[in-house]
Amino acid sequence: MATRQKSARTQTTKQNGSEIQPAKGKLGVMIPGMGAVATTFVAGVEAIRKGIAKPIGSLTQMGTVRLGKRTDARSPKIKEFVPLAALDDLVFTGWDIFDDDMHTAAKKAGVLDRELLDQVKPFLSSIKPRKAVFDHNYVKLIDGPNIKKGKNKMDLAEQLRADIRDFRKTSGATRLITIWCGSTESYIEPTAAHQSLKSFEKALTQNDENIAPSMIYAYASLMESVPFANGAPNLTVDLPVMHELSRKNQAPICGKDFKTGQTLIKTILAPGFKARMIGLNGWFSTNILGNRDGEVLEDPGSFKTKEESKLSVLEHILQPELYPELYGNFTHKVRINYYPPRGDNKEGWDNIDIFGWLGYPMQIKVDFLCRDSILAAPIVLDLVLFMDLAKRSAELRGLGIQEWLSFYFKSPMTAPGLYPEHDLFIQLMKLKNTLRHLRGEELITHLGLEYYD
């Protein structure tokens, strides 16, 4: 098995599929926002590398992909089917407004227990954050000392580009990925500044208030031909300028907002209701959490950004315009409450009012005691490895948006004018069919008629 994985990593792939360059050398992972999610991810990778934990929740590490007919009995692990980087090849850096090293940050986040952290302490302690680009207008309720200064936003972008080049040199990484694990920024809508590279760069030099910090990270990464994944609901790369820059520099982009707790449950349950033509009168969701994310979301501007991301899910899955009698008039409410004693262990309550045969009402109650960062960490790992695969794929790297990675996001990016697919099971089929396509394998339609000829 190990031999097959090594072969997949080191040989150029073309067998009737797309040309994919081998995953040679180190893969550098750059993380804006080295808080609970980032430290849980990096600590987890190191624990798995040391053999003291398993990569539970990671499709790239534990998932399989069926090839051919059900009777063919071919279901290799995904990491053996496509040439993904090995976990041993990952190296890390990041930026944060606090200057704590990753071990100290992980202790403060309170997600992982001390026994596990002690076993990975030397590695985590070696990763110290670079000074961050930060704008208090976009994240109002937290502040920190580890912040870059510059004459304008273009200067800050150039400082980030210098960081990227420095990390590439000092780490010995042959390839890089940037993945945003930072806070949710205040809600804004696209403006003229976001429409083209020329207008965006002019706005950077003029300190345009509509250029958020996450956009500066995205710009710097894409200018250095580094793929960018957006784990928050911020606009960030969901802008014409970033689409343009991504395609121009062949640096894939994807986002937005990691699909973890309550929204994960919605994308599992709602497709089931629609599949059975069960109607919906209302869905009320509320959350309590006490981590830094919860603190940031106390600000109405940041909450508005998160709310827009979470509210779009049901409307797209249930398609009320196609099924007005079932979904044409439902009420959808989302609430998030900052409650410090809960820490990273979020609790989400859902009250779902449904109706069935002859209009008779029913109710479903869900109480999900989830660990947000535990659910997010394997998403970060998968996105890092898949985005690196996309960068090495001749067919994918020039596309810009990687819609096949919608599986991981609350508010998946799509081509302009195309509605996003939110159904978790359709998203998974899209992802696996993309992998089959890359390797020249037959796409799976689940038609099944061939077994009864």
Coordinates of C-alpha atoms in Angstrom, one line a residue:
M1 CA 0.0 0.0 0.0
A2 CA 2.8 2.4 0.9
T3 CA 4.5 1.6 -2.4
R4 CA 1.4 2.5 -4.4
Q5 CA 1.1 5.8 -2.5
K6 CA 4.7 6.7 -3.2
S7 CA 4.2 5.8 -6.9
A8 CA 1.1 8.1 -7.1
R9 CA 3.1 11.0 -5.6
T10 CA 6.2 10.7 -7.7
Q11 CA 5.1 9.9 -11.2
T12 CA 3.5 12.3 -13.6
T13 CA -0.1 11.1 -14.3
K14 CA -1.6 11.1 -17.7
Q15 CA -3.3 7.7 -18.3
N16 CA -6.2 8.9 -20.5
G17 CA -6.9 11.6 -18.0
S18 CA -5.4 15.0 -17.3
E19 CA -1.7 15.6 -16.9
I20 CA -0.8 16.0 -13.2
Q21 CA 2.6 16.9 -12.1
P22 CA 4.1 14.8 -9.3
A23 CA 4.0 16.0 -5.7
K24 CA 7.7 16.3 -5.3
G25 CA 9.3 18.1 -2.4
K26 CA 7.8 20.0 0.5
L27 CA 4.4 21.7 0.5
G28 CA 4.3 24.9 2.4
V29 CA 1.0 25.8 4.2
M30 CA 0.5 29.5 5.0
I31 CA -2.3 30.4 7.4
P32 CA -3.7 33.8 8.1
G33 CA -5.2 33.5 11.5
M34 CA -3.3 31.1 13.8
G35 CA -6.1 30.6 16.4
A36 CA -8.2 27.6 17.4
V37 CA -8.8 26.1 13.9
A38 CA -5.2 26.6 12.7
T39 CA -3.6 25.2 15.8
T40 CA -6.0 22.2 15.9
F41 CA -5.1 21.5 12.3
V42 CA -1.4 21.7 12.7
A43 CA -1.3 19.9 16.0
G44 CA -3.4 17.1 14.4
V45 CA -1.1 16.8 11.4
E46 CA 1.9 16.4 13.7
A47 CA 0.1 13.9 16.0
I48 CA -0.9 11.8 12.9
R49 CA 2.7 12.0 11.6
K50 CA 4.0 10.7 15.0
G51 CA 1.5 7.9 15.0
I52 CA -0.4 9.0 18.1
A53 CA -3.7 9.9 16.4
K54 CA -5.8 9.0 13.4
P55 CA -7.0 11.4 10.6
I56 CA -10.7 11.0 11.5
G57 CA -12.9 13.2 9.3
S58 CA -10.4 13.6 6.4
L59 CA -11.6 12.4 3.0
T60 CA -8.1 12.6 1.6
Q61 CA -6.7 10.3 4.3
M62 CA -9.5 7.9 5.0
G63 CA -11.9 8.2 2.0
T64 CA -12.2 5.8 -0.9
V65 CA -13.4 6.3 -4.5
R66 CA -15.4 3.6 -6.4
L67 CA -14.1 2.9 -9.9
G68 CA -16.1 1.1 -12.6
K69 CA -19.1 -1.1 -11.8
R70 CA -20.1 -2.2 -8.3
T71 CA -19.2 -5.7 -9.4
D72 CA -15.6 -4.7 -10.2
A73 CA -14.8 -4.3 -6.5
R74 CA -12.4 -1.4 -7.2
S75 CA -12.4 1.2 -4.4
P76 CA -8.9 2.5 -3.7
K77 CA -8.2 5.1 -1.1
I78 CA -8.3 8.6 -2.6
K79 CA -4.7 9.3 -1.5
E80 CA -3.6 6.2 -3.5
F81 CA -5.8 7.1 -6.6
V82 CA -4.5 10.7 -7.1
P83 CA -1.0 12.0 -6.4
L84 CA -1.5 14.0 -3.2
A85 CA 1.2 15.4 -1.1
A86 CA 2.2 13.2 1.9
L87 CA 1.6 14.5 5.4
D88 CA 5.4 14.2 6.1
D89 CA 6.0 16.8 3.3
L90 CA 3.9 19.6 5.0
V91 CA 5.6 22.6 6.5
F92 CA 3.8 25.5 8.1
T93 CA 3.8 29.3 8.7
G94 CA 1.2 31.9 9.3
W95 CA 0.2 35.4 10.4
D96 CA -1.7 36.5 13.5
I97 CA -2.4 39.7 15.4
F98 CA -1.2 37.9 18.6
D99 CA 2.5 36.9 18.8
D100 CA 1.9 33.5 20.6
D101 CA 3.7 30.5 19.1
M102 CA 1.4 27.7 18.0
H103 CA 1.8 25.7 21.2
T104 CA 0.8 28.7 23.4
A105 CA -2.0 29.6 21.0
A106 CA -3.3 26.0 21.1
K107 CA -3.3 26.0 24.9
K108 CA -5.2 29.3 25.0
A109 CA -7.7 28.0 22.5
G110 CA -8.6 25.1 24.8
V111 CA -9.6 22.7 22.1
L112 CA -7.0 19.9 22.6
D113 CA -6.1 18.4 25.9
R114 CA -2.7 19.0 27.5
E115 CA -1.5 15.4 27.1
L116 CA -1.8 15.6 23.3
L117 CA -0.3 19.1 23.2
D118 CA 2.7 18.0 25.3
Q119 CA 3.5 15.3 22.8
V120 CA 3.6 17.8 19.9
K121 CA 5.0 20.8 21.9
P122 CA 8.5 21.0 20.3
F123 CA 7.0 21.2 16.8
L124 CA 4.2 23.6 17.6
S125 CA 6.5 25.9 19.7
S126 CA 8.8 26.2 16.6
I127 CA 6.0 27.9 14.6
K128 CA 5.8 31.6 15.4
P129 CA 3.3 33.9 13.7
R130 CA 4.5 36.6 11.3
K131 CA 3.1 40.1 11.8
A132 CA -0.5 40.3 10.4
V133 CA -2.3 42.7 8.2
F134 CA -5.2 44.0 10.4
D135 CA -7.9 46.6 10.1
H136 CA -10.0 47.3 13.2
N137 CA -12.9 48.5 11.0
Y138 CA -13.3 44.9 9.8
V139 CA -12.9 43.0 13.1
K140 CA -14.1 45.4 15.8
L141 CA -14.1 43.3 19.0
I142 CA -10.6 42.0 19.1
D143 CA -7.2 43.6 18.8
G144 CA -3.6 42.5 19.1
P145 CA 0.0 43.8 19.1
N146 CA 1.5 41.8 16.2
I147 CA 0.5 44.0 13.3
K148 CA 2.2 45.2 10.2
K149 CA 2.6 49.0 9.5
G150 CA 2.8 50.5 6.1
K151 CA 2.3 53.7 4.2
N152 CA -0.7 52.2 2.4
K153 CA -2.4 48.9 1.7
M154 CA -0.2 48.2 -1.4
D155 CA 2.8 48.5 0.9
L156 CA 1.2 45.9 3.3
A157 CA 0.5 43.6 0.3
E158 CA 4.2 43.9 -0.7
Q159 CA 5.2 43.0 2.8
L160 CA 3.0 39.9 2.6
R161 CA 4.6 39.0 -0.7
A162 CA 8.0 39.3 0.9
D163 CA 6.9 37.0 3.7
I164 CA 5.7 34.4 1.1
R165 CA 9.0 34.6 -0.7
D166 CA 10.9 34.3 2.5
F167 CA 9.0 31.2 3.6
R168 CA 9.5 29.6 0.3
K169 CA 13.2 30.1 0.6
T170 CA 13.7 29.3 4.3
S171 CA 11.4 26.3 4.4
G172 CA 12.6 24.7 1.2
A173 CA 9.0 24.3 0.0
T174 CA 8.6 23.6 -3.7
R175 CA 4.9 24.5 -3.6
L176 CA 2.8 26.8 -1.4
I177 CA -0.9 27.1 -0.4
T178 CA -2.6 29.9 1.5
I179 CA -5.7 29.0 3.6
W180 CA -7.6 31.7 5.5
C181 CA -8.4 30.5 9.1
G182 CA -8.9 34.1 10.4
S183 CA -11.9 35.9 11.8
T184 CA -15.1 36.8 10.0
E185 CA -14.9 40.3 8.7
S186 CA -17.6 42.9 8.7
Y187 CA -20.1 42.6 5.9
I188 CA -19.5 44.6 2.7
E189 CA -20.6 44.2 -0.9
P190 CA -18.5 44.4 -4.0
T191 CA -17.6 47.9 -5.3
A192 CA -15.9 49.4 -8.4
A193 CA -12.6 48.8 -6.6
H194 CA -13.1 45.0 -6.9
Q195 CA -13.9 44.7 -10.6
S196 CA -10.5 44.5 -12.2
L197 CA -6.8 44.2 -11.3
K198 CA -6.2 47.8 -12.4
S199 CA -9.0 49.2 -10.2
F200 CA -8.0 47.0 -7.3
E201 CA -4.3 48.0 -7.3
K202 CA -5.3 51.6 -7.6
A203 CA -7.6 51.1 -4.5
L204 CA -4.7 49.5 -2.6
T205 CA -2.4 52.5 -3.2
Q206 CA -5.3 54.9 -2.2
N207 CA -6.1 53.0 1.0
D208 CA -9.6 52.3 -0.1
E209 CA -11.8 51.4 2.9
N210 CA -13.4 48.7 0.8
I211 CA -10.2 46.6 0.6
A212 CA -10.4 44.2 3.6
P213 CA -7.4 42.6 5.1
S214 CA -8.3 39.1 3.8
M215 CA -8.3 40.6 0.3
I216 CA -4.8 41.8 0.8
Y217 CA -3.7 38.3 1.7
A218 CA -5.5 36.9 -1.3
Y219 CA -4.0 39.5 -3.6
A220 CA -0.4 38.8 -2.3
S221 CA -0.9 35.1 -2.6
L222 CA -2.3 35.1 -6.1
M223 CA 0.4 37.6 -7.3
E224 CA 2.9 35.0 -6.1
S225 CA 0.9 32.3 -8.0
V226 CA -0.1 30.7 -4.7
P227 CA -3.6 29.0 -4.5
F228 CA -5.9 30.6 -1.9
A229 CA -8.7 28.8 0.0
N230 CA -11.1 31.0 2.0
G231 CA -12.4 29.4 5.2
A232 CA -14.5 32.4 6.3
P233 CA -17.7 34.0 4.8
N234 CA -15.8 37.1 3.8
L235 CA -15.8 38.2 0.1
T236 CA -12.0 37.8 -0.1
V237 CA -11.6 35.8 -3.4
D238 CA -15.3 35.9 -4.4
L239 CA -14.6 39.0 -6.5
P240 CA -14.1 39.7 -10.2
V241 CA -10.5 40.9 -9.6
M242 CA -9.6 37.7 -7.8
H243 CA -11.2 35.5 -10.5
E244 CA -9.1 37.4 -13.0
L245 CA -5.9 37.2 -11.1
S246 CA -6.4 33.5 -10.3
R247 CA -6.8 32.5 -13.9
K248 CA -4.0 34.8 -15.1
N249 CA -1.5 33.4 -12.6
Q250 CA -2.9 29.8 -12.6
A251 CA -3.4 29.9 -8.9
P252 CA -6.7 28.1 -8.0
I253 CA -9.2 29.7 -5.6
C254 CA -12.1 28.3 -3.5
G255 CA -14.4 29.2 -0.7
K256 CA -16.2 30.3 1.3
D257 CA -16.8 29.5 5.0
F258 CA -15.9 26.0 6.3
K259 CA -18.9 23.8 6.5
T260 CA -18.7 22.5 10.1
G261 CA -21.5 22.4 12.7
Q262 CA -25.1 23.5 12.2
T263 CA -24.8 24.1 8.4
L264 CA -23.4 20.6 8.0
I265 CA -26.5 19.2 9.6
K266 CA -28.7 21.3 7.4
T267 CA -27.0 20.1 4.2
I268 CA -27.6 16.5 5.4
L269 CA -31.2 16.8 6.5
A270 CA -32.7 19.2 3.9
P271 CA -31.8 17.0 0.9
G272 CA -33.6 14.2 2.7
F273 CA -36.8 16.3 3.1
K274 CA -36.7 17.3 -0.6
A275 CA -36.1 13.7 -1.7
R276 CA -39.2 12.6 0.1
M277 CA -41.3 15.7 -0.8
I278 CA -41.8 16.6 2.8
G279 CA -42.8 20.3 3.3
L280 CA -41.1 22.9 5.5
N281 CA -42.9 25.6 7.5
G282 CA -39.9 26.9 9.4
W283 CA -36.3 26.2 10.6
F284 CA -35.0 28.1 13.6
S285 CA -31.3 27.7 14.5
T286 CA -29.5 29.2 17.4
N287 CA -25.9 28.6 18.7
I288 CA -23.8 29.3 21.7
L289 CA -20.0 29.3 21.6
G290 CA -17.3 31.0 23.6
N291 CA -14.2 31.0 21.4
R292 CA -12.6 34.0 19.5
D293 CA -15.0 33.4 16.6
G294 CA -18.0 33.8 18.9
E295 CA -16.5 37.0 20.3
V296 CA -15.9 38.4 16.9
L297 CA -19.5 37.6 15.8
E298 CA -20.9 39.7 18.7
D299 CA -20.2 42.6 16.3
P300 CA -23.3 43.1 14.1
G301 CA -21.2 43.7 11.0
S302 CA -19.3 40.4 11.4
F303 CA -22.5 38.6 12.2
K304 CA -24.2 39.9 9.1
T305 CA -21.4 38.3 7.0
K306 CA -21.9 35.0 8.8
E307 CA -25.7 35.2 8.6
E308 CA -25.7 35.7 4.8
S309 CA -23.5 32.6 4.5
K310 CA -25.7 30.4 6.7
L311 CA -29.1 31.6 5.4
S312 CA -28.4 30.8 1.8
V313 CA -28.2 27.1 2.3
L314 CA -31.8 26.0 2.6
E315 CA -33.1 28.2 -0.2
H316 CA -30.6 26.7 -2.7
I317 CA -31.2 23.1 -1.6
L318 CA -35.0 23.2 -1.4
Q319 CA -35.6 25.3 -4.6
P320 CA -38.8 27.0 -3.5
E321 CA -39.4 28.3 -7.1
L322 CA -39.7 24.7 -8.2
Y323 CA -41.7 23.4 -5.2
P324 CA -43.8 26.4 -4.0
E325 CA -46.4 24.2 -2.2
L326 CA -43.7 22.6 -0.1
Y327 CA -41.1 25.4 0.3
G328 CA -42.6 28.6 -1.0
N329 CA -43.2 30.2 2.4
F330 CA -41.0 28.8 5.1
T331 CA -39.3 30.9 7.8
H332 CA -35.6 30.6 8.4
K333 CA -33.9 32.2 11.4
V334 CA -30.3 32.0 12.5
R335 CA -28.9 33.2 15.8
I336 CA -25.3 33.1 17.2
N337 CA -24.6 34.0 20.9
Y338 CA -21.3 34.5 22.5
Y339 CA -21.1 32.5 25.7
P340 CA -17.5 32.4 27.1
P341 CA -17.9 29.3 29.4
R342 CA -18.6 27.1 26.4
G343 CA -15.2 27.8 24.7
D344 CA -14.7 26.0 21.4
N345 CA -17.4 23.5 22.3
K346 CA -20.3 25.0 20.4
E347 CA -23.9 23.9 21.0
G348 CA -26.4 24.3 18.2
W349 CA -30.2 23.9 18.6
D350 CA -32.5 23.5 15.6
N351 CA -36.3 23.5 15.7
I352 CA -37.6 22.2 12.4
D353 CA -41.3 22.5 11.6
I354 CA -42.2 20.1 8.7
F355 CA -45.4 18.9 7.2
G356 CA -46.3 15.7 5.4
W357 CA -49.2 13.8 3.9
L358 CA -52.4 15.8 3.8
G359 CA -50.6 18.8 5.3
Y360 CA -50.3 17.2 8.8
P361 CA -47.5 19.0 10.9
M362 CA -44.5 17.3 12.5
Q363 CA -41.4 18.6 14.3
I364 CA -37.8 17.7 14.5
K365 CA -35.5 18.9 17.3
V366 CA -31.7 18.7 16.9
D367 CA -29.2 19.4 19.7
F368 CA -25.7 19.2 18.3
L369 CA -22.9 19.5 20.9
C370 CA -20.1 20.0 18.4
R371 CA -16.5 21.0 18.5
D372 CA -16.1 23.5 15.8
S373 CA -12.3 23.3 15.4
I374 CA -12.4 19.5 15.5
L375 CA -14.8 19.5 12.6
A376 CA -12.8 22.2 10.7
A377 CA -9.3 20.8 11.0
P378 CA -9.8 17.8 8.6
I379 CA -11.5 20.3 6.1
V380 CA -8.3 22.4 6.2
L381 CA -6.1 19.4 5.6
D382 CA -8.3 18.2 2.6
L383 CA -8.4 21.6 1.1
V384 CA -4.6 22.1 1.4
L385 CA -4.0 18.7 -0.4
F386 CA -6.7 19.1 -3.0
M387 CA -5.8 22.7 -3.9
D388 CA -2.2 21.6 -4.3
L389 CA -3.5 18.8 -6.6
A390 CA -5.4 21.4 -8.6
K391 CA -2.3 23.6 -8.9
R392 CA -0.4 20.6 -10.4
S393 CA -3.3 19.6 -12.7
A394 CA -3.0 21.0 -16.2
E395 CA -6.8 21.0 -16.5
L396 CA -7.7 22.6 -13.2
R397 CA -5.1 25.2 -12.4
G398 CA -6.3 27.7 -15.0
L399 CA -10.0 27.5 -14.2
G400 CA -9.9 29.9 -11.3
I401 CA -12.7 28.8 -9.0
Q402 CA -12.5 25.1 -7.9
E403 CA -16.3 24.4 -7.7
W404 CA -15.6 20.7 -7.2
L405 CA -14.5 21.5 -3.7
S406 CA -18.0 22.9 -2.7
F407 CA -18.3 19.9 -0.4
Y408 CA -16.2 21.8 2.2
F409 CA -18.1 25.2 2.3
K410 CA -21.2 26.8 3.6
S411 CA -21.4 29.2 0.7
P412 CA -19.6 27.6 -2.2
M413 CA -18.2 29.9 -4.9
T414 CA -19.3 29.4 -8.5
A415 CA -18.9 31.0 -11.9
P416 CA -20.8 34.3 -12.1
G417 CA -24.5 33.8 -12.6
L418 CA -24.4 30.1 -11.7
Y419 CA -26.3 29.0 -8.6
P420 CA -24.3 27.0 -6.0
E421 CA -24.9 23.4 -5.2
H422 CA -25.4 22.9 -1.5
D423 CA -26.7 19.3 -1.3
L424 CA -23.8 17.5 0.6
F425 CA -24.4 14.3 -1.4
I426 CA -24.4 16.0 -4.8
Q427 CA -21.3 17.9 -3.7
L428 CA -19.5 14.6 -2.8
M429 CA -20.5 13.1 -6.1
K430 CA -19.1 16.2 -7.9
L431 CA -15.8 15.9 -6.0
K432 CA -15.3 12.2 -6.7
N433 CA -16.3 12.5 -10.3
T434 CA -13.8 15.2 -10.7
L435 CA -11.1 12.9 -9.4
R436 CA -12.3 10.1 -11.7
H437 CA -12.2 12.5 -14.6
L438 CA -8.7 13.6 -13.8
R439 CA -7.5 10.0 -13.9
G440 CA -9.4 9.0 -17.1
E441 CA -11.9 6.8 -15.2
E442 CA -15.6 6.4 -16.1
L443 CA -17.8 8.8 -14.2
I444 CA -20.3 7.2 -11.8
T445 CA -24.0 8.0 -12.7
H446 CA -25.6 5.4 -10.3
L447 CA -28.0 4.5 -13.2
G448 CA -27.6 0.8 -12.5
L449 CA -29.3 -0.5 -15.6
E450 CA -26.2 -2.2 -16.8
Y451 CA -26.6 -4.9 -14.1
Y452 CA -30.0 -6.0 -15.5
D453 CA -29.3 -6.2 -19.3

